[in-house]
Coordinates of C-alpha atoms and ligand atoms in Angstrom, one line a residue:
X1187 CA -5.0 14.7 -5.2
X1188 CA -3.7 11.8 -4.1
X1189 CA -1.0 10.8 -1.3
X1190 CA 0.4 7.3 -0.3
X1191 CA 1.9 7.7 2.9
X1192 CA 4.9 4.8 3.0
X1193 CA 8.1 4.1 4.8
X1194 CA 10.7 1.8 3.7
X1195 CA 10.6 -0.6 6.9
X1196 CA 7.3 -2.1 9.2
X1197 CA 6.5 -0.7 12.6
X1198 CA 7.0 2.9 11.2
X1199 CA 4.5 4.5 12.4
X1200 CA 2.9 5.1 8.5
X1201 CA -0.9 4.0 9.3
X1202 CA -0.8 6.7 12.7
X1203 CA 0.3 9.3 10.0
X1204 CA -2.1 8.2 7.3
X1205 CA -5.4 7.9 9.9
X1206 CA -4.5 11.2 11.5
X1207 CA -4.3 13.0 8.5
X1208 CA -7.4 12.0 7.2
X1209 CA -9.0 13.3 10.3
X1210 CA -7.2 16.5 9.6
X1211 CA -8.6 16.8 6.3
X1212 CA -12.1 15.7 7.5
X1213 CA -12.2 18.5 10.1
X1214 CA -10.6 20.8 8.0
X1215 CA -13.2 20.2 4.7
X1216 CA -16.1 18.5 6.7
X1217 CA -18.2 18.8 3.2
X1218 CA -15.9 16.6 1.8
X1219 CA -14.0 14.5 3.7
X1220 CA -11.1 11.9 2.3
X1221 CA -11.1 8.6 1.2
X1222 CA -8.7 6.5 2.7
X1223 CA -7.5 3.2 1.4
X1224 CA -6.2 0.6 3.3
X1225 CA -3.9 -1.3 0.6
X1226 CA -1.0 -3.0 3.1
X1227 CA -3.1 -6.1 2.4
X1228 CA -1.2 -8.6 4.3
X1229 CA -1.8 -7.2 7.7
X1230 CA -4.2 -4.4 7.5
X1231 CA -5.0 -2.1 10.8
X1232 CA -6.0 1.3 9.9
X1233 CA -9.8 -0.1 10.5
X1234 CA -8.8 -0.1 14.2
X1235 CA -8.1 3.7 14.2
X1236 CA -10.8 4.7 11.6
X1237 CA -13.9 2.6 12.5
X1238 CA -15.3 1.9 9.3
X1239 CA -18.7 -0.3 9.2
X1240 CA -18.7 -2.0 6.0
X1241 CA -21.8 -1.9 3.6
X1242 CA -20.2 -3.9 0.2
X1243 CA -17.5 -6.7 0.2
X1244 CA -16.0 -8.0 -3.0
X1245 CA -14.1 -11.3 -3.6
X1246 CA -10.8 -10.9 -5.7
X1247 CA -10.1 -13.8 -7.6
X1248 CA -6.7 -14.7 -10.2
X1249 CA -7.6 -17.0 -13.4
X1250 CA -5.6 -20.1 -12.7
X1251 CA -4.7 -22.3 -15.7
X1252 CA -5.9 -25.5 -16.1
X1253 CA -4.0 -28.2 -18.3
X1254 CA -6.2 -31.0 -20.0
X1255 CA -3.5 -33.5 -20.4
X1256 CA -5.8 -35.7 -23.1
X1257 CA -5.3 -32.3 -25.4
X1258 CA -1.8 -31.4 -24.4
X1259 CA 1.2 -32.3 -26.3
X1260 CA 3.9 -30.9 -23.8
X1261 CA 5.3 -29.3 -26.5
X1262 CA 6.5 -26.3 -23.9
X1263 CA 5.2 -23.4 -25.0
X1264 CA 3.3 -22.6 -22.2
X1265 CA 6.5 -22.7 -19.8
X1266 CA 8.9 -20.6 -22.2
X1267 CA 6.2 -17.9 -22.1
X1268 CA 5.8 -17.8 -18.6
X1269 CA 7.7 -15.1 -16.8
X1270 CA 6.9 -16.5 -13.2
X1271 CA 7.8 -19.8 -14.0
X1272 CA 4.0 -20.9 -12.6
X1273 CA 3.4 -23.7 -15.3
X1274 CA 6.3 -26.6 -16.2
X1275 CA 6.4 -28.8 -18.8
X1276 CA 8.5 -32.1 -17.2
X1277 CA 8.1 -34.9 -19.7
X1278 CA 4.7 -36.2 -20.3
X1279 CA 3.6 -33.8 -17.4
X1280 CA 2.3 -29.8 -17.7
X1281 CA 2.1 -28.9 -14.1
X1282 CA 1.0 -25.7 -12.9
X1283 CA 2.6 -24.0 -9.7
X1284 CA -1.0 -21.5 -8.7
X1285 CA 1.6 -20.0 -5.8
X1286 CA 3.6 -18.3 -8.8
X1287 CA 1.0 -18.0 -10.7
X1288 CA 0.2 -14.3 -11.7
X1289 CA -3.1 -14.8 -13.8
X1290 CA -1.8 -13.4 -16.4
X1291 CA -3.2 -15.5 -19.4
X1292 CA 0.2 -15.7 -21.7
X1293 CA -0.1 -19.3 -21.6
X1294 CA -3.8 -20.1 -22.2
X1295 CA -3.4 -17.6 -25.1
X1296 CA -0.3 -19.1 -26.5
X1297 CA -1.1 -22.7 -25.9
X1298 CA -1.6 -24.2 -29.5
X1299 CA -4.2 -27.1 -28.8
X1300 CA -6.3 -24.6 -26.6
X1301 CA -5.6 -27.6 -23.4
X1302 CA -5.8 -24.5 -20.9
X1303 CA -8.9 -23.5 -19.1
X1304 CA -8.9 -20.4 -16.8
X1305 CA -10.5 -21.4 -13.2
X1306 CA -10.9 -18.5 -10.8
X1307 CA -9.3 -19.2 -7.5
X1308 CA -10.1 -16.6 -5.0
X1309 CA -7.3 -15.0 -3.0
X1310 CA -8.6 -12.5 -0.5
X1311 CA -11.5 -9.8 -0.4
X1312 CA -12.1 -6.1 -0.8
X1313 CA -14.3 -3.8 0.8
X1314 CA -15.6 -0.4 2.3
X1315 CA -17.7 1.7 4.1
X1316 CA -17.8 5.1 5.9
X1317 CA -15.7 5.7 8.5
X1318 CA -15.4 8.2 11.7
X1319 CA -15.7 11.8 10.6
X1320 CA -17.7 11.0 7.5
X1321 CA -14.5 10.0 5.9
X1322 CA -14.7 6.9 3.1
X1323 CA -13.4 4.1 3.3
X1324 CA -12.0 0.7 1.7
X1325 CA -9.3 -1.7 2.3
X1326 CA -8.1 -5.3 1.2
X1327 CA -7.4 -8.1 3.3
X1328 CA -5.5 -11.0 1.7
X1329 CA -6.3 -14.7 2.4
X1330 CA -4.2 -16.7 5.0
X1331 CA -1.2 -18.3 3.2
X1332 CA -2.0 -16.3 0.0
X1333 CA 1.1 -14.9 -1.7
X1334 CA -0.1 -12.6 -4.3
X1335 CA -0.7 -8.8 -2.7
X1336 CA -0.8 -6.9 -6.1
X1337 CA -4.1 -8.0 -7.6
X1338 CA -6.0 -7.2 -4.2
X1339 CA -4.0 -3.8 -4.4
X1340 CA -5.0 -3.4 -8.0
X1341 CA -8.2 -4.2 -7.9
X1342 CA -8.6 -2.0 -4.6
X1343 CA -7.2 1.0 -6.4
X1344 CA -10.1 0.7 -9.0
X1345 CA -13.2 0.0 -7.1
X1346 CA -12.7 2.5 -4.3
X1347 CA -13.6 5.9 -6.8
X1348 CA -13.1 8.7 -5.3
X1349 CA -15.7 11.7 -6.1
X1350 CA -14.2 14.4 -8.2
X1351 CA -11.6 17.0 -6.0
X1352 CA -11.8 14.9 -2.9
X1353 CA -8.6 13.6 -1.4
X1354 CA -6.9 10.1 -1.9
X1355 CA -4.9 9.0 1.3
X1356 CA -3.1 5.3 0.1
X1357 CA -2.0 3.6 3.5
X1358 CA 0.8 1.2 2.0
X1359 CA 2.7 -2.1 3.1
X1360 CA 5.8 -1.8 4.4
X1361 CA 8.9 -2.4 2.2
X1362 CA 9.7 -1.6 -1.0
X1363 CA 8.7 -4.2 -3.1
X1364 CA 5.7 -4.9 -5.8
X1365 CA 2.9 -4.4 -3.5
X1366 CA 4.2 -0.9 -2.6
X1367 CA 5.2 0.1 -6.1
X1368 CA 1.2 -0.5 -6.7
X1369 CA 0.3 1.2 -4.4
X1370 CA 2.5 4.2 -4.9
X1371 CA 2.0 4.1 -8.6
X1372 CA -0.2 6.9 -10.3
X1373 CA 0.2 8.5 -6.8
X1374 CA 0.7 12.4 -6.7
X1375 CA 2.5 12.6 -3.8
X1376 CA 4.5 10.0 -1.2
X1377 CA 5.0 10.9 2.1
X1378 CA 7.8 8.6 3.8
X1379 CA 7.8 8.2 7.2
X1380 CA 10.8 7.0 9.1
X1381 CA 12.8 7.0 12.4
X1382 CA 16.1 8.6 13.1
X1383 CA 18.0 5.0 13.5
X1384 CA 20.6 3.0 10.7
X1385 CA 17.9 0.9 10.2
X1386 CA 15.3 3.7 9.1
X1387 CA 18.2 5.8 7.5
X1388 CA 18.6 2.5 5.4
X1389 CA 15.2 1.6 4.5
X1390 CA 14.2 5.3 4.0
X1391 CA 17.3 5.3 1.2
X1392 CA 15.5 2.5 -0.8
X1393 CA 12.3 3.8 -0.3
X1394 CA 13.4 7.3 -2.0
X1395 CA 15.1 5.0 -5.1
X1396 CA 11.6 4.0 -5.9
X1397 CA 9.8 7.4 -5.4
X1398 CA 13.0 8.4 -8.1
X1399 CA 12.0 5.5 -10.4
X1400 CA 8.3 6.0 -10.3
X1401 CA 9.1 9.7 -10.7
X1402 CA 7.0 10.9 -7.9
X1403 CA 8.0 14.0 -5.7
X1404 CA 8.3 12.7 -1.6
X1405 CA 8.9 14.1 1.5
X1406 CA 9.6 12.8 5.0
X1407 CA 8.1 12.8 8.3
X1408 CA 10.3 12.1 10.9
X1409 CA 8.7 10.0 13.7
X1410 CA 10.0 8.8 17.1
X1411 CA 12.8 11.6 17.3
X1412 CA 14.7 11.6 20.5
X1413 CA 17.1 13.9 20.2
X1414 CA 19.7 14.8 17.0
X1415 CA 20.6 12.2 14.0
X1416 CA 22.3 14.7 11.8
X1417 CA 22.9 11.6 9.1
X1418 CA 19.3 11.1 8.7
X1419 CA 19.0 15.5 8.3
X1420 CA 22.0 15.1 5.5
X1421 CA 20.3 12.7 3.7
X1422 CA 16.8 14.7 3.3
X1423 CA 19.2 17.5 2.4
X1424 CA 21.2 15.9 -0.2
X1425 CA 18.1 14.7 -1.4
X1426 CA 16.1 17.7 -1.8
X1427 CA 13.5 15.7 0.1
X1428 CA 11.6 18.1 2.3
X1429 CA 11.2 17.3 6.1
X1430 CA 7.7 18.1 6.4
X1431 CA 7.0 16.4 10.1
X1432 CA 8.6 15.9 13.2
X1433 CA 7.2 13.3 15.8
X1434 CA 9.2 13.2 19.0
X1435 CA 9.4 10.0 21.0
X1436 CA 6.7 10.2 23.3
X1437 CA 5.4 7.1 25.8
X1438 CA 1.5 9.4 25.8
X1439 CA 1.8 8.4 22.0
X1440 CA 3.1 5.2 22.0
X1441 CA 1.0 4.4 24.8
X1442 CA -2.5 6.2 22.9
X1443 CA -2.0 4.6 19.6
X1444 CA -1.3 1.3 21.5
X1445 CA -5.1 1.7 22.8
X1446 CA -6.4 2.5 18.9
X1447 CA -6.2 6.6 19.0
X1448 CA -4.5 8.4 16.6
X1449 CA -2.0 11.1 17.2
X1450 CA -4.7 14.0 16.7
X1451 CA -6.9 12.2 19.3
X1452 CA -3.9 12.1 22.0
X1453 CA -2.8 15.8 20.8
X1454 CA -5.7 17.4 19.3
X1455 CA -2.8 20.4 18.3
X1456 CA -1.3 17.9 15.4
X1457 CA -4.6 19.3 13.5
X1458 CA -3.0 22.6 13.3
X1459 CA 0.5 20.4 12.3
X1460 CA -0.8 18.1 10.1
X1461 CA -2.8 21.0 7.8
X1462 CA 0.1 22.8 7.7
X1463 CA 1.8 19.7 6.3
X1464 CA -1.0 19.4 3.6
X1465 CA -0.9 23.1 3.0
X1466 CA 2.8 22.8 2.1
X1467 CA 2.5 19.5 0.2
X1468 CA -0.3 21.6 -2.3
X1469 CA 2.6 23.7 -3.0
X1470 CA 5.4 21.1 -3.5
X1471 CA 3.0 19.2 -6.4
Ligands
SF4_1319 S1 1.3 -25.0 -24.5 FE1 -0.5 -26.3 -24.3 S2 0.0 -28.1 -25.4 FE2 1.9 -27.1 -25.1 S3 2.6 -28.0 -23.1 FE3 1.5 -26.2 -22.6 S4 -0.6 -26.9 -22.2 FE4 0.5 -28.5 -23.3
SF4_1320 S1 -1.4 -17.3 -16.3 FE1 0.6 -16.3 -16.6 S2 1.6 -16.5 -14.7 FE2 0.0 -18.0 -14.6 S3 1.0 -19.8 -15.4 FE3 0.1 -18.8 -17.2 S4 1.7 -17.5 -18.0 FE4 2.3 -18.1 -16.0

């Protein structure tokens, strides 16, 4: 089975949720604990809860195009195919932009004097090891000033194999844009966690118009709650989206996952919370 836990805004809460139900499921099925993948690339940080030591690394690498301008006859072809607008054709100049670049090959395969090479250009790394609790794990981390998430994501998704019947937990980045409909995608399960505010209500709403696209079944966990936000509790309703946790706004919790625990290390009872959670997410799928 596999669950990305997501929320439509940063600063959630998601990776505490994520890292605290894997060490649920470890404690709960100590023969075979989770695997837990790390894919908000950009700014990575469930390795500070987990403690994984790392025994393989991986570079991840995009095929850059480059033009041989003694072959080329800037006839254009390459910059009508491109969808990213990467490569441009400006008079008796082919430049390529490798910022917008995808790697996707169109243009190399289109380009009829064969004047584009591929170059690999690397753009961040992958990598894993076991963590605390015996659970697996494997994240990316994306190079400094390195605008591509997705092929790290990608690539992430396929290394890290999980062994048949154990559990898939996907941390994702924030938002709800390309790098989170990768990581959600081929998902079982997303659990969305927000906060009772406008701004979570908000983000949450966007966040549930991609589960609907991607046709994946979600539920909520409701974190930092301090007291009643009915329009939050109308929206999971409306929405037949299941409120599966409450988190009330706590300073032990911010102040504990501040200092690297996770919520079942502050309040060893959120084991008996989060199974439940997992028990009742079985039954939803
Ligand atoms: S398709 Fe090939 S020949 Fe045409 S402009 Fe692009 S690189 Fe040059
Ligand atoms: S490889 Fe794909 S994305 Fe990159 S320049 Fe060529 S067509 Fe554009």
């Amino acid at each position: 089975m596999k669950i990305t836990i997501a929320s439509g805004k940063g600063g959630t809460g998601k990776t505490m949720v994520a890292t605290s139900l894997a060490l649920t499921l470890a404690a709960v099925t100590p023969k075979q604990p989770p695997l837990l993948l790390d894919c908000d690339v950009e700014a990575p940080n469930a390795h500070l809860f987990l403690h994984p030591a790392v025994t393989e690394q991986q570079n991840v690498s995009l095929l850059i195009p480059s033009v041989d301008e003694a072959k080329c006859t800037h006839c254009g072809k390459c910059a009508e195919v491109c969808q990213y607008h990467a490569i441009a054709v400006l008079g008796q100049k082919t430049l390529v932009f490798p910022q917008l670049c995808h790697g996707c090959g169109s243009c190399t395969a289109l380009c009829p004097e064969k004047a584009i090479t591929e170059l690999p250009e690397k753009m961040g790394i992958i990598e894993r090891g076991p963590a605390v609790a015996g659970i697996s794990f494997a994240r990316g981390v994306l190079d400094v000033g390195e605008p591509m998430a997705v092929p790290i994501i990608r690539q992430l998704k396929r290394w890290a194999r999980p062994a048949p019947g154990q559990v898939v937990l996907y941390d994702a980045p924030p938002g709800t844009s390309c790098p989170v409909v990768e990581t959600v995608r081929g998902s079982d399960y997303l659990l969305l966690v927000t906060e009772p505010t406008p701004f979570g209500l908000h983000d949450l709403r966007l966040a549930v118009q991609v589960a609907g696209e991607l046709g994946i079944p979600a539920g909520v966990i409701i974190n930092r709650e301090n007291g009643p936000y009915p329009a939050l509790d109308e929206f999971c309703a409306d929405n037949s989206l299941p409120v599966l946790l409450r988190i009330p706004f706590e300073r032990a919790i911010a102040e504990g996952v501040a200092q690297g625990k996770t919520l079942v290390e502050i309040h060893p009872e959120y084991v008996e919370h989060f199974h439940r959670m997992f028990t009742q997410i079985t039954r939803l799928i």
